[in-house]
mmCIF file of C-alpha atoms in Angstrom:
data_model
loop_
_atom_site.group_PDB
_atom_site.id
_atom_site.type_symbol
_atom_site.label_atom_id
_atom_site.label_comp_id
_atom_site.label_asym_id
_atom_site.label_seq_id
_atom_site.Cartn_x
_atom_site.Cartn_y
_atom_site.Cartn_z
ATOM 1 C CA UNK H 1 59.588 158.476 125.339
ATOM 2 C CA UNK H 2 62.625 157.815 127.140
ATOM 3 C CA UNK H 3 65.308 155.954 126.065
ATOM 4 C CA UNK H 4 64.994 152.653 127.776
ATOM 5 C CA UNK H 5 61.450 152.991 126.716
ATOM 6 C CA UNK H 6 62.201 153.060 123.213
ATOM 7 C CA UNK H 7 64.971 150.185 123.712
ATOM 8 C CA UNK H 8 62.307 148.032 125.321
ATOM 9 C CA UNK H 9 60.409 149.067 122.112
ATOM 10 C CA UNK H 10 62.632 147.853 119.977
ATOM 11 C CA UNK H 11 63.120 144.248 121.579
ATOM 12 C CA UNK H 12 59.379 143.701 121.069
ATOM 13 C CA UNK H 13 59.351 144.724 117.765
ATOM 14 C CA UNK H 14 62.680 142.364 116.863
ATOM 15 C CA UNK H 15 60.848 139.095 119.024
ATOM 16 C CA UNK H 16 57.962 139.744 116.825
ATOM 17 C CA UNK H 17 59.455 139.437 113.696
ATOM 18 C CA UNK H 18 61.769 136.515 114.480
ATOM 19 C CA UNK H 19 58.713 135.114 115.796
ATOM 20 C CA UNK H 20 56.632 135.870 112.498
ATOM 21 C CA UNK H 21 59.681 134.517 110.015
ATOM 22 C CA UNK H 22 59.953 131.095 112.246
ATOM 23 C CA UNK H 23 55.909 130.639 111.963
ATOM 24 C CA UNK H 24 56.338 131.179 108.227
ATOM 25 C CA UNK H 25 59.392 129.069 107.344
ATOM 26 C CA UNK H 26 57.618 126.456 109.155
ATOM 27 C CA UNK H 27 54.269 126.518 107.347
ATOM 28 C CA UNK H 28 56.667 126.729 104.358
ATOM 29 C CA UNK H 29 58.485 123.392 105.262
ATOM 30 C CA UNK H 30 54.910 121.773 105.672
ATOM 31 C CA UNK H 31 53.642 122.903 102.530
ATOM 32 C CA UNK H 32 56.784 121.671 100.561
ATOM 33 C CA UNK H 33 56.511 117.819 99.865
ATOM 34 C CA UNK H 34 59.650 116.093 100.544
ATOM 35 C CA UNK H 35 60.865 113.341 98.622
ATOM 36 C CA UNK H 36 61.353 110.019 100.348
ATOM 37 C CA UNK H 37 65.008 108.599 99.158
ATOM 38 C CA UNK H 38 64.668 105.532 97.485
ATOM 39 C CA UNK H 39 65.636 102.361 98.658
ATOM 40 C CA UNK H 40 68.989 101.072 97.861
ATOM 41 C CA UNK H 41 70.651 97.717 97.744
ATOM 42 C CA UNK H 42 73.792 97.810 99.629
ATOM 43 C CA UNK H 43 75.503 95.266 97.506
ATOM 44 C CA UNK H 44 74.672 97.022 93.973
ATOM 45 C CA UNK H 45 77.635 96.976 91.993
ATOM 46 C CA UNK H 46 77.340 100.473 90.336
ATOM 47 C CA UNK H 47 80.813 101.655 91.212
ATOM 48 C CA UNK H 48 82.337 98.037 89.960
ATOM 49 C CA UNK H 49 80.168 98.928 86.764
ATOM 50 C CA UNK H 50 81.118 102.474 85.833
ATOM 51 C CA UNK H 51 85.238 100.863 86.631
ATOM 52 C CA UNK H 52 84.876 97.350 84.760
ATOM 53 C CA UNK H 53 81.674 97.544 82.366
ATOM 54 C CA UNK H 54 78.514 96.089 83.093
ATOM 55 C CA UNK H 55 78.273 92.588 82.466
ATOM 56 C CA UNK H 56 74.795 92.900 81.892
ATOM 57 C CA UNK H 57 75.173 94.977 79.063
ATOM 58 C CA UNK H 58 76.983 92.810 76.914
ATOM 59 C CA UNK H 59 76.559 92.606 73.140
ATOM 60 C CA UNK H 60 78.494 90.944 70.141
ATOM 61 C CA UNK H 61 81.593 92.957 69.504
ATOM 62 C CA UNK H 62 82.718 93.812 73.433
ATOM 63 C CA UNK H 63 85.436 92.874 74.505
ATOM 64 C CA UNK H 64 85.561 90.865 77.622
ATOM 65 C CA UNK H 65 88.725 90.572 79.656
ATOM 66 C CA UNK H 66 89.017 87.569 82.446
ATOM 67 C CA UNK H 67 91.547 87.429 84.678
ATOM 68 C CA UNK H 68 94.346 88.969 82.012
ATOM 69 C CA UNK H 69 92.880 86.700 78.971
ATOM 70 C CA UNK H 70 90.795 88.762 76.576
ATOM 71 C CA UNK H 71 88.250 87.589 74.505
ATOM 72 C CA UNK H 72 85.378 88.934 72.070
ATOM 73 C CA UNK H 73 81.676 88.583 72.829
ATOM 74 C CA UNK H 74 80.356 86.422 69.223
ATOM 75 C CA UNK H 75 76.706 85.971 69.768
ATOM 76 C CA UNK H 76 74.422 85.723 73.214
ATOM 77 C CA UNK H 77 71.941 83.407 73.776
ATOM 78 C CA UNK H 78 68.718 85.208 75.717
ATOM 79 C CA UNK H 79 67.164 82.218 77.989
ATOM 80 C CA UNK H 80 63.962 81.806 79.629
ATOM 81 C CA UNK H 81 62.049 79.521 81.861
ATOM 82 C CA UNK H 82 59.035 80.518 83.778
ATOM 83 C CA UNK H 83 59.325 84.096 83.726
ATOM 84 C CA UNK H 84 63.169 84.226 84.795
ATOM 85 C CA UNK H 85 65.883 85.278 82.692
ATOM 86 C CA UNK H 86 69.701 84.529 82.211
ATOM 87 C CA UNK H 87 72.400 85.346 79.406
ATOM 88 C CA UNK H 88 75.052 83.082 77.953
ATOM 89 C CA UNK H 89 77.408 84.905 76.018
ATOM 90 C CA UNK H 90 79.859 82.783 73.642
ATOM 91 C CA UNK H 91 83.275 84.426 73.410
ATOM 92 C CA UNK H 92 86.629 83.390 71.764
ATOM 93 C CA UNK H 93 89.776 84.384 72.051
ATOM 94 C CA UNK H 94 92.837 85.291 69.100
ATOM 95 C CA UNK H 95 94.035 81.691 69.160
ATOM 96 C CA UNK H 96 90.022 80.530 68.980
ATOM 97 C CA UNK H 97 89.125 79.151 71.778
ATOM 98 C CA UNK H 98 85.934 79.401 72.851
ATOM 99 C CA UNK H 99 84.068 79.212 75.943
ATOM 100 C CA UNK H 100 80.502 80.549 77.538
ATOM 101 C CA UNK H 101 80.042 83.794 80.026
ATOM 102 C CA UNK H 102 76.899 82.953 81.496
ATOM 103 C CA UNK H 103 75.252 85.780 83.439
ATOM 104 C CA UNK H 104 72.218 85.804 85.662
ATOM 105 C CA UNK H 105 70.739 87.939 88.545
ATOM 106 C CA UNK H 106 69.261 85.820 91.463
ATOM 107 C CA UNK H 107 68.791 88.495 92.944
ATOM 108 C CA UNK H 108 72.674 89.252 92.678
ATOM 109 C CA UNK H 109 74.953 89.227 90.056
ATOM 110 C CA UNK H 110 76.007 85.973 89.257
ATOM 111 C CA UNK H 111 78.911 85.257 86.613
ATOM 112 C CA UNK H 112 80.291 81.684 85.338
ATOM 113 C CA UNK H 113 82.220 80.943 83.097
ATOM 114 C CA UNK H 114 81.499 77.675 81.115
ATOM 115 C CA UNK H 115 84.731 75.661 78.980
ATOM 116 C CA UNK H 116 83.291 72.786 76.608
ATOM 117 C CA UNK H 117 84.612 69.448 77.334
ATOM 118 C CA UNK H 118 84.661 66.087 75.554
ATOM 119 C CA UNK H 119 84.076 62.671 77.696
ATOM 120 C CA UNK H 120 82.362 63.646 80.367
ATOM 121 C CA UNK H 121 79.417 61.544 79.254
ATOM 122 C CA UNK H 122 75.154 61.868 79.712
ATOM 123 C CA UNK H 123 73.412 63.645 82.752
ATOM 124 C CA UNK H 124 71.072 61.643 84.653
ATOM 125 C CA UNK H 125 72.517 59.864 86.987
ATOM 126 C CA UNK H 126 72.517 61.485 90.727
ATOM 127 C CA UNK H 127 76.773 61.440 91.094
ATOM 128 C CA UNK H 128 79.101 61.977 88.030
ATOM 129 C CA UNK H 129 82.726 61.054 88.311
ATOM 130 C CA UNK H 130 84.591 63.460 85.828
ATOM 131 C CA UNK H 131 87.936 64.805 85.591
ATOM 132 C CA UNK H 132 88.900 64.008 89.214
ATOM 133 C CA UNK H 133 85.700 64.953 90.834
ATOM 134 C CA UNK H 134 82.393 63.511 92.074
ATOM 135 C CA UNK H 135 79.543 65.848 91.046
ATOM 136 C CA UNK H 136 75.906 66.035 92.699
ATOM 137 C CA UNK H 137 73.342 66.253 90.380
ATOM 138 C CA UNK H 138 71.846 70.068 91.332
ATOM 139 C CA UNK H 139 68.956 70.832 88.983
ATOM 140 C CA UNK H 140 67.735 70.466 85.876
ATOM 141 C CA UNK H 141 65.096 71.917 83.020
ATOM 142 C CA UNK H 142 64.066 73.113 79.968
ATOM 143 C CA UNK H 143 63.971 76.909 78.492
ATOM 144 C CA UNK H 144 63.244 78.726 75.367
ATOM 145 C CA UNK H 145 66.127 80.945 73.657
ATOM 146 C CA UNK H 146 66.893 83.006 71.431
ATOM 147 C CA UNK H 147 69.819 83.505 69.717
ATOM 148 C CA UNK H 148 71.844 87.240 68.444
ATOM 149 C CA UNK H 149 74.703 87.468 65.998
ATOM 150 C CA UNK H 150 76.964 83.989 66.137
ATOM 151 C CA UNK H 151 76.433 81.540 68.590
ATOM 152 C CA UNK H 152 75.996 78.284 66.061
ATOM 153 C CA UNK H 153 72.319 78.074 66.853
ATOM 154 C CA UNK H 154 68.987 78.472 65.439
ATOM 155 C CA UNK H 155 67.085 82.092 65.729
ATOM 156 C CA UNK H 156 65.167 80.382 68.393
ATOM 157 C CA UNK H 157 64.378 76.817 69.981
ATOM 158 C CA UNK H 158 64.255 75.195 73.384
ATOM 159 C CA UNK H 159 66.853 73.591 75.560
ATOM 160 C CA UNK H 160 67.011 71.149 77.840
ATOM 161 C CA UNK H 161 69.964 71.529 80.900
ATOM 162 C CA UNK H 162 71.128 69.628 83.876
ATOM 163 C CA UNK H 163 73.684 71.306 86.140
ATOM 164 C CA UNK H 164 76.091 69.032 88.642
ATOM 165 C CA UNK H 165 78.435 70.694 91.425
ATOM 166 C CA UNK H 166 81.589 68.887 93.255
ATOM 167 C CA UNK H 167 82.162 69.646 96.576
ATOM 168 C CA UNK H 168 84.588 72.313 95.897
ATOM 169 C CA UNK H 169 82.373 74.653 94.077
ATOM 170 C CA UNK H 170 83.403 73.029 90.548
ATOM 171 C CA UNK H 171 80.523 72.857 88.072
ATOM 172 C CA UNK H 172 79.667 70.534 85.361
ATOM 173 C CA UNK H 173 76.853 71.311 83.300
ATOM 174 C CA UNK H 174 74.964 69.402 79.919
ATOM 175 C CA UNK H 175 73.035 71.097 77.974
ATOM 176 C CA UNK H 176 71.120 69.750 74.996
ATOM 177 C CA UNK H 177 69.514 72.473 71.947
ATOM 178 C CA UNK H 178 66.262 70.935 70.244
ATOM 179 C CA UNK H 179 66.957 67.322 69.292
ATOM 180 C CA UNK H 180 70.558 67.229 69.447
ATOM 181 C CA UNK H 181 72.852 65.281 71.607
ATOM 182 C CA UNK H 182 73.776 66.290 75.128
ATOM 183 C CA UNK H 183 76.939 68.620 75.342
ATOM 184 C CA UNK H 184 79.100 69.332 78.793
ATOM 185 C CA UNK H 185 81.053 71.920 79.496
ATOM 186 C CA UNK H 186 82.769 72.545 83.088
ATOM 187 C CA UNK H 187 81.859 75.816 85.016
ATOM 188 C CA UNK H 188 83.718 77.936 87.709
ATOM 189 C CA UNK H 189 81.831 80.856 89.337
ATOM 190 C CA UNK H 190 83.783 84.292 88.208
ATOM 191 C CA UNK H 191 83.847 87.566 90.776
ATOM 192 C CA UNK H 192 83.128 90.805 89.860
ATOM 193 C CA UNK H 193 86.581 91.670 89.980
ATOM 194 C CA UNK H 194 87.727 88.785 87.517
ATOM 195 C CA UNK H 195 85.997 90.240 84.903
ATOM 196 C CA UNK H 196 86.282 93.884 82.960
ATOM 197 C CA UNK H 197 84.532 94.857 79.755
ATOM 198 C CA UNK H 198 85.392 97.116 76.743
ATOM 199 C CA UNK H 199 82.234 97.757 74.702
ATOM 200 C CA UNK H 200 82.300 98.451 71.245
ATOM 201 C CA UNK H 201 81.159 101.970 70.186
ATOM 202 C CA UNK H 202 79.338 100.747 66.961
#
């Protein structure tokens, strides 16, 4: 054979295999099931939760820090109504104030924090004047809950709620447990980044 012989040789026997290798890695790749990447929400707060704590994690003993003022998680009150869900967490601070993290997912997170107040009368009526503000009645209802570590409640009962909102977002909100009278407390809506959480390791 002469030598361009044998180079032509050569060439054919090198297309072949490259040719051979590229119809196996390709069978390969069809055999091999590939895994479809789940869907993600664009607006999940996972980084926000592995930084600050997870709100929705929160259990008597955590500490709960809002906007500088720290408090300690007491008891939580687990709430449902039809098949949906929501937390109110009662916290106090060293001086003993207290006040209500409410937490709910619809479908995002939604955080408020709830201060008791005295005066501020019955729900029922469509407009409340309270504090300097006209609240519109928004909704109201009834839900069963039940009730972990201290919140001042029984194990578990029903309540009945009506929430108001002013026009600038302020809330006002009655609740009433069982049989007892109605009790209001004032709400603001809390972001993420208002609120940071040191759970206990108990």
């Amino acid at each position: 054979m002469t030598g361009l012989t044998i180079a032509i040789a050569i060439v054919l026997v090198g297309v072949v295999v490259a040719v051979a290798s590229c119809v196996m890695l390709y069978r390969r790749m069809r055999a091999t099931p590939h895994e479809a990447a789940s869907p993600t929400d664009p607006f999940h707060t996972g980084d926000q939760d592995s930084l600050r704590g997870d709100p929705r994690a929160l259990k008597a003993g955590d500490i709960v820090e809002i906007r500088g003022l720290s408090y300690t998680v007491r008891g939580t009150l687990r709430l449902s109504e039809g098949g949906w869900g929501w937390a109110e967490h009662l916290l106090d601070d060293a001086k003993g104030t207290q006040v209500w993290l409410a937490i709910e997912e619809d479908p995002d997170l939604e955080l408020t924090l709830w201060t008791p107040v005295d005066d501020a009368g019955e729900p029922g009526a469509k407009r409340i004047e309270f504090g300097g503000r006209s609240y519109e009645r928004e909704e109201s209802g009834s839900a069963t809950f039940r009730s972990e570590a201290t919140t001042g409640l029984s194990e578990q009962g029903t309540v009945r709620y009506q929430d108001y909102e002013a026009g600038d977002g302020a809330l006002l909100g009655f609740e009433s447990y069982g049989d007892s009278d109605w009790e209001a407390a004032t709400g603001e809506e809390l972001s993420r980044y208002d609120v940071r959480i040191y759970p206990t390791t108990i």
